[in-house]
């Protein structure tokens, strides 16, 4: 994971996602908001505004059957029934957020998935709560 500073970044609708507090857990129904490209890096068209899609989560044990790479506790696994919904190709670093008590909270960051974007293969996200101390230290240092 790397950090990027953006001076002019602003949410589309005024809702600013928060970083999670220690012990934060979302329900099993999360939503991801990212610039959805129908074919990931193969598509040249970009949407005029951010897109969102609801993605059901898999626990890491169930997710493990899709990948050779061992699932770690700092990973979140989200599945999809449509090819373009969970395909992280070209979307790396995009946010996985959930809404709790009316507030959007950053739960994960697009990390990796199947190169073929198969609807039978979930996408993997870095779990923010597992990386929070690193993020806090990096922000302070920079």
mmCIF file of C-alpha atoms in Angstrom:
data_model
loop_
_atom_site.group_PDB
_atom_site.id
_atom_site.type_symbol
_atom_site.label_atom_id
_atom_site.label_comp_id
_atom_site.label_asym_id
_atom_site.label_seq_id
_atom_site.Cartn_x
_atom_site.Cartn_y
_atom_site.Cartn_z
ATOM 1 C CA UNK A 1 0.000 0.000 0.000
ATOM 2 C CA UNK A 2 1.289 3.487 -0.790
ATOM 3 C CA UNK A 3 0.023 6.945 0.052
ATOM 4 C CA UNK A 4 -0.951 9.742 -2.298
ATOM 5 C CA UNK A 5 -1.692 13.322 -1.312
ATOM 6 C CA UNK A 6 -4.333 15.128 -3.325
ATOM 7 C CA UNK A 7 -4.880 18.833 -2.767
ATOM 8 C CA UNK A 8 -8.041 19.165 -4.802
ATOM 9 C CA UNK A 9 -9.788 15.899 -3.933
ATOM 10 C CA UNK A 10 -13.410 16.304 -2.900
ATOM 11 C CA UNK A 11 -16.381 13.965 -2.661
ATOM 12 C CA UNK A 12 -19.008 14.106 -5.410
ATOM 13 C CA UNK A 13 -21.994 14.633 -3.134
ATOM 14 C CA UNK A 14 -20.470 16.221 -0.054
ATOM 15 C CA UNK A 15 -20.254 12.992 1.977
ATOM 16 C CA UNK A 16 -16.703 12.563 3.211
ATOM 17 C CA UNK A 17 -15.837 8.974 4.192
ATOM 18 C CA UNK A 18 -14.198 8.671 7.623
ATOM 19 C CA UNK A 19 -11.334 6.434 8.671
ATOM 20 C CA UNK A 20 -12.535 3.625 10.948
ATOM 21 C CA UNK A 21 -11.997 3.738 14.695
ATOM 22 C CA UNK A 22 -10.291 0.823 16.452
ATOM 23 C CA UNK A 23 -12.555 -2.223 16.540
ATOM 24 C CA UNK A 24 -14.824 -0.957 13.733
ATOM 25 C CA UNK A 25 -16.743 -3.709 11.911
ATOM 26 C CA UNK A 26 -19.136 -3.344 8.994
ATOM 27 C CA UNK A 27 -22.031 -5.664 8.383
ATOM 28 C CA UNK A 28 -21.646 -8.343 5.715
ATOM 29 C CA UNK A 29 -23.320 -6.047 3.193
ATOM 30 C CA UNK A 30 -20.737 -3.461 2.134
ATOM 31 C CA UNK A 31 -20.745 -1.063 -0.756
ATOM 32 C CA UNK A 32 -17.782 -0.036 -2.807
ATOM 33 C CA UNK A 33 -17.501 3.326 -4.491
ATOM 34 C CA UNK A 34 -14.939 3.659 -7.235
ATOM 35 C CA UNK A 35 -14.585 4.751 -10.836
ATOM 36 C CA UNK A 36 -16.154 1.734 -12.444
ATOM 37 C CA UNK A 37 -14.776 0.960 -15.900
ATOM 38 C CA UNK A 38 -16.813 -1.776 -17.629
ATOM 39 C CA UNK A 39 -13.686 -3.700 -18.643
ATOM 40 C CA UNK A 40 -11.186 -2.301 -16.160
ATOM 41 C CA UNK A 41 -7.942 -1.136 -17.811
ATOM 42 C CA UNK A 42 -9.147 -2.347 -21.207
ATOM 43 C CA UNK A 43 -11.829 0.331 -21.388
ATOM 44 C CA UNK A 44 -10.849 3.843 -22.423
ATOM 45 C CA UNK A 45 -14.065 5.627 -21.426
ATOM 46 C CA UNK A 46 -14.211 7.083 -17.920
ATOM 47 C CA UNK A 47 -17.463 7.918 -16.125
ATOM 48 C CA UNK A 48 -18.304 11.570 -15.511
ATOM 49 C CA UNK A 49 -18.990 10.860 -11.830
ATOM 50 C CA UNK A 50 -18.123 8.199 -9.280
ATOM 51 C CA UNK A 51 -20.077 4.970 -9.524
ATOM 52 C CA UNK A 52 -21.126 2.617 -6.748
ATOM 53 C CA UNK A 53 -22.186 -0.988 -6.486
ATOM 54 C CA UNK A 54 -23.247 -3.219 -3.580
ATOM 55 C CA UNK A 55 -20.870 -6.133 -3.034
ATOM 56 C CA UNK A 56 -21.567 -9.037 -0.657
ATOM 57 C CA UNK A 57 -18.578 -10.174 1.391
ATOM 58 C CA UNK A 58 -17.102 -13.634 1.757
ATOM 59 C CA UNK A 59 -15.239 -14.713 4.852
ATOM 60 C CA UNK A 60 -11.570 -15.496 4.247
ATOM 61 C CA UNK A 61 -12.076 -19.253 4.630
ATOM 62 C CA UNK A 62 -14.691 -19.334 1.847
ATOM 63 C CA UNK A 63 -12.648 -16.919 -0.264
ATOM 64 C CA UNK A 64 -9.542 -19.108 -0.045
ATOM 65 C CA UNK A 65 -11.002 -21.695 -2.451
ATOM 66 C CA UNK A 66 -10.730 -19.163 -5.323
ATOM 67 C CA UNK A 67 -7.029 -18.356 -4.963
ATOM 68 C CA UNK A 68 -3.653 -20.044 -4.539
ATOM 69 C CA UNK A 69 -2.442 -17.073 -2.484
ATOM 70 C CA UNK A 70 -3.222 -17.567 1.208
ATOM 71 C CA UNK A 71 -5.870 -15.169 2.486
ATOM 72 C CA UNK A 72 -4.572 -13.001 5.327
ATOM 73 C CA UNK A 73 -6.435 -11.262 8.165
ATOM 74 C CA UNK A 74 -5.674 -7.876 6.582
ATOM 75 C CA UNK A 75 -7.674 -8.838 3.454
ATOM 76 C CA UNK A 76 -11.382 -8.382 2.701
ATOM 77 C CA UNK A 77 -12.946 -10.596 0.044
ATOM 78 C CA UNK A 78 -15.965 -9.261 -1.916
ATOM 79 C CA UNK A 79 -17.847 -11.281 -4.494
ATOM 80 C CA UNK A 80 -20.038 -10.325 -7.425
ATOM 81 C CA UNK A 81 -22.460 -11.913 -9.847
ATOM 82 C CA UNK A 82 -21.538 -9.525 -12.646
ATOM 83 C CA UNK A 83 -18.137 -9.356 -14.325
ATOM 84 C CA UNK A 84 -17.591 -5.607 -13.957
ATOM 85 C CA UNK A 85 -18.760 -5.245 -10.351
ATOM 86 C CA UNK A 86 -15.837 -6.746 -8.480
ATOM 87 C CA UNK A 87 -13.148 -6.496 -11.152
ATOM 88 C CA UNK A 88 -10.326 -4.520 -9.535
ATOM 89 C CA UNK A 89 -8.150 -4.275 -12.670
ATOM 90 C CA UNK A 90 -7.479 -0.573 -13.151
ATOM 91 C CA UNK A 91 -9.251 0.314 -9.902
ATOM 92 C CA UNK A 92 -6.381 -0.340 -7.475
ATOM 93 C CA UNK A 93 -6.468 2.038 -4.536
ATOM 94 C CA UNK A 94 -10.193 2.715 -4.911
ATOM 95 C CA UNK A 95 -12.249 2.757 -1.695
ATOM 96 C CA UNK A 96 -14.498 0.062 -0.271
ATOM 97 C CA UNK A 97 -16.840 1.895 2.085
ATOM 98 C CA UNK A 98 -19.756 0.978 4.295
ATOM 99 C CA UNK A 99 -22.477 3.127 5.779
ATOM 100 C CA UNK A 100 -23.069 2.900 9.506
ATOM 101 C CA UNK A 101 -25.330 5.233 11.485
ATOM 102 C CA UNK A 102 -25.642 7.454 8.409
ATOM 103 C CA UNK A 103 -21.883 7.955 8.016
ATOM 104 C CA UNK A 104 -19.664 6.459 5.305
ATOM 105 C CA UNK A 105 -16.552 4.753 6.660
ATOM 106 C CA UNK A 106 -13.567 3.514 4.691
ATOM 107 C CA UNK A 107 -13.402 -0.259 5.216
ATOM 108 C CA UNK A 108 -10.946 -1.309 2.510
ATOM 109 C CA UNK A 109 -8.905 -0.377 -0.532
ATOM 110 C CA UNK A 110 -8.984 -2.244 -3.868
ATOM 111 C CA UNK A 111 -5.944 -4.506 -3.917
ATOM 112 C CA UNK A 112 -6.125 -7.447 -6.357
ATOM 113 C CA UNK A 113 -8.268 -10.156 -7.898
ATOM 114 C CA UNK A 114 -8.589 -12.468 -10.862
ATOM 115 C CA UNK A 115 -6.886 -11.180 -14.015
ATOM 116 C CA UNK A 116 -9.848 -12.407 -16.079
ATOM 117 C CA UNK A 117 -12.412 -10.518 -13.951
ATOM 118 C CA UNK A 118 -14.471 -13.697 -13.815
ATOM 119 C CA UNK A 119 -17.843 -13.309 -12.061
ATOM 120 C CA UNK A 120 -16.986 -16.515 -10.211
ATOM 121 C CA UNK A 121 -13.832 -14.983 -8.712
ATOM 122 C CA UNK A 122 -14.033 -12.333 -5.957
ATOM 123 C CA UNK A 123 -11.998 -9.145 -5.582
ATOM 124 C CA UNK A 124 -9.566 -8.608 -2.706
ATOM 125 C CA UNK A 125 -9.361 -5.397 -0.670
ATOM 126 C CA UNK A 126 -6.823 -4.300 1.959
ATOM 127 C CA UNK A 127 -8.585 -4.032 5.361
ATOM 128 C CA UNK A 128 -8.137 -0.472 6.656
ATOM 129 C CA UNK A 129 -8.469 -1.375 10.345
ATOM 130 C CA UNK A 130 -5.487 -3.721 9.961
ATOM 131 C CA UNK A 131 -3.425 -0.972 8.305
ATOM 132 C CA UNK A 132 -4.644 2.006 10.361
ATOM 133 C CA UNK A 133 -1.530 2.397 12.531
ATOM 134 C CA UNK A 134 0.708 2.347 9.429
ATOM 135 C CA UNK A 135 -1.517 4.977 7.765
ATOM 136 C CA UNK A 136 -1.467 7.216 10.864
ATOM 137 C CA UNK A 137 2.338 6.982 11.121
ATOM 138 C CA UNK A 138 2.751 7.721 7.406
ATOM 139 C CA UNK A 139 0.519 10.812 7.555
ATOM 140 C CA UNK A 140 2.390 12.173 10.591
ATOM 141 C CA UNK A 141 5.773 11.522 8.941
ATOM 142 C CA UNK A 142 4.773 13.293 5.732
#
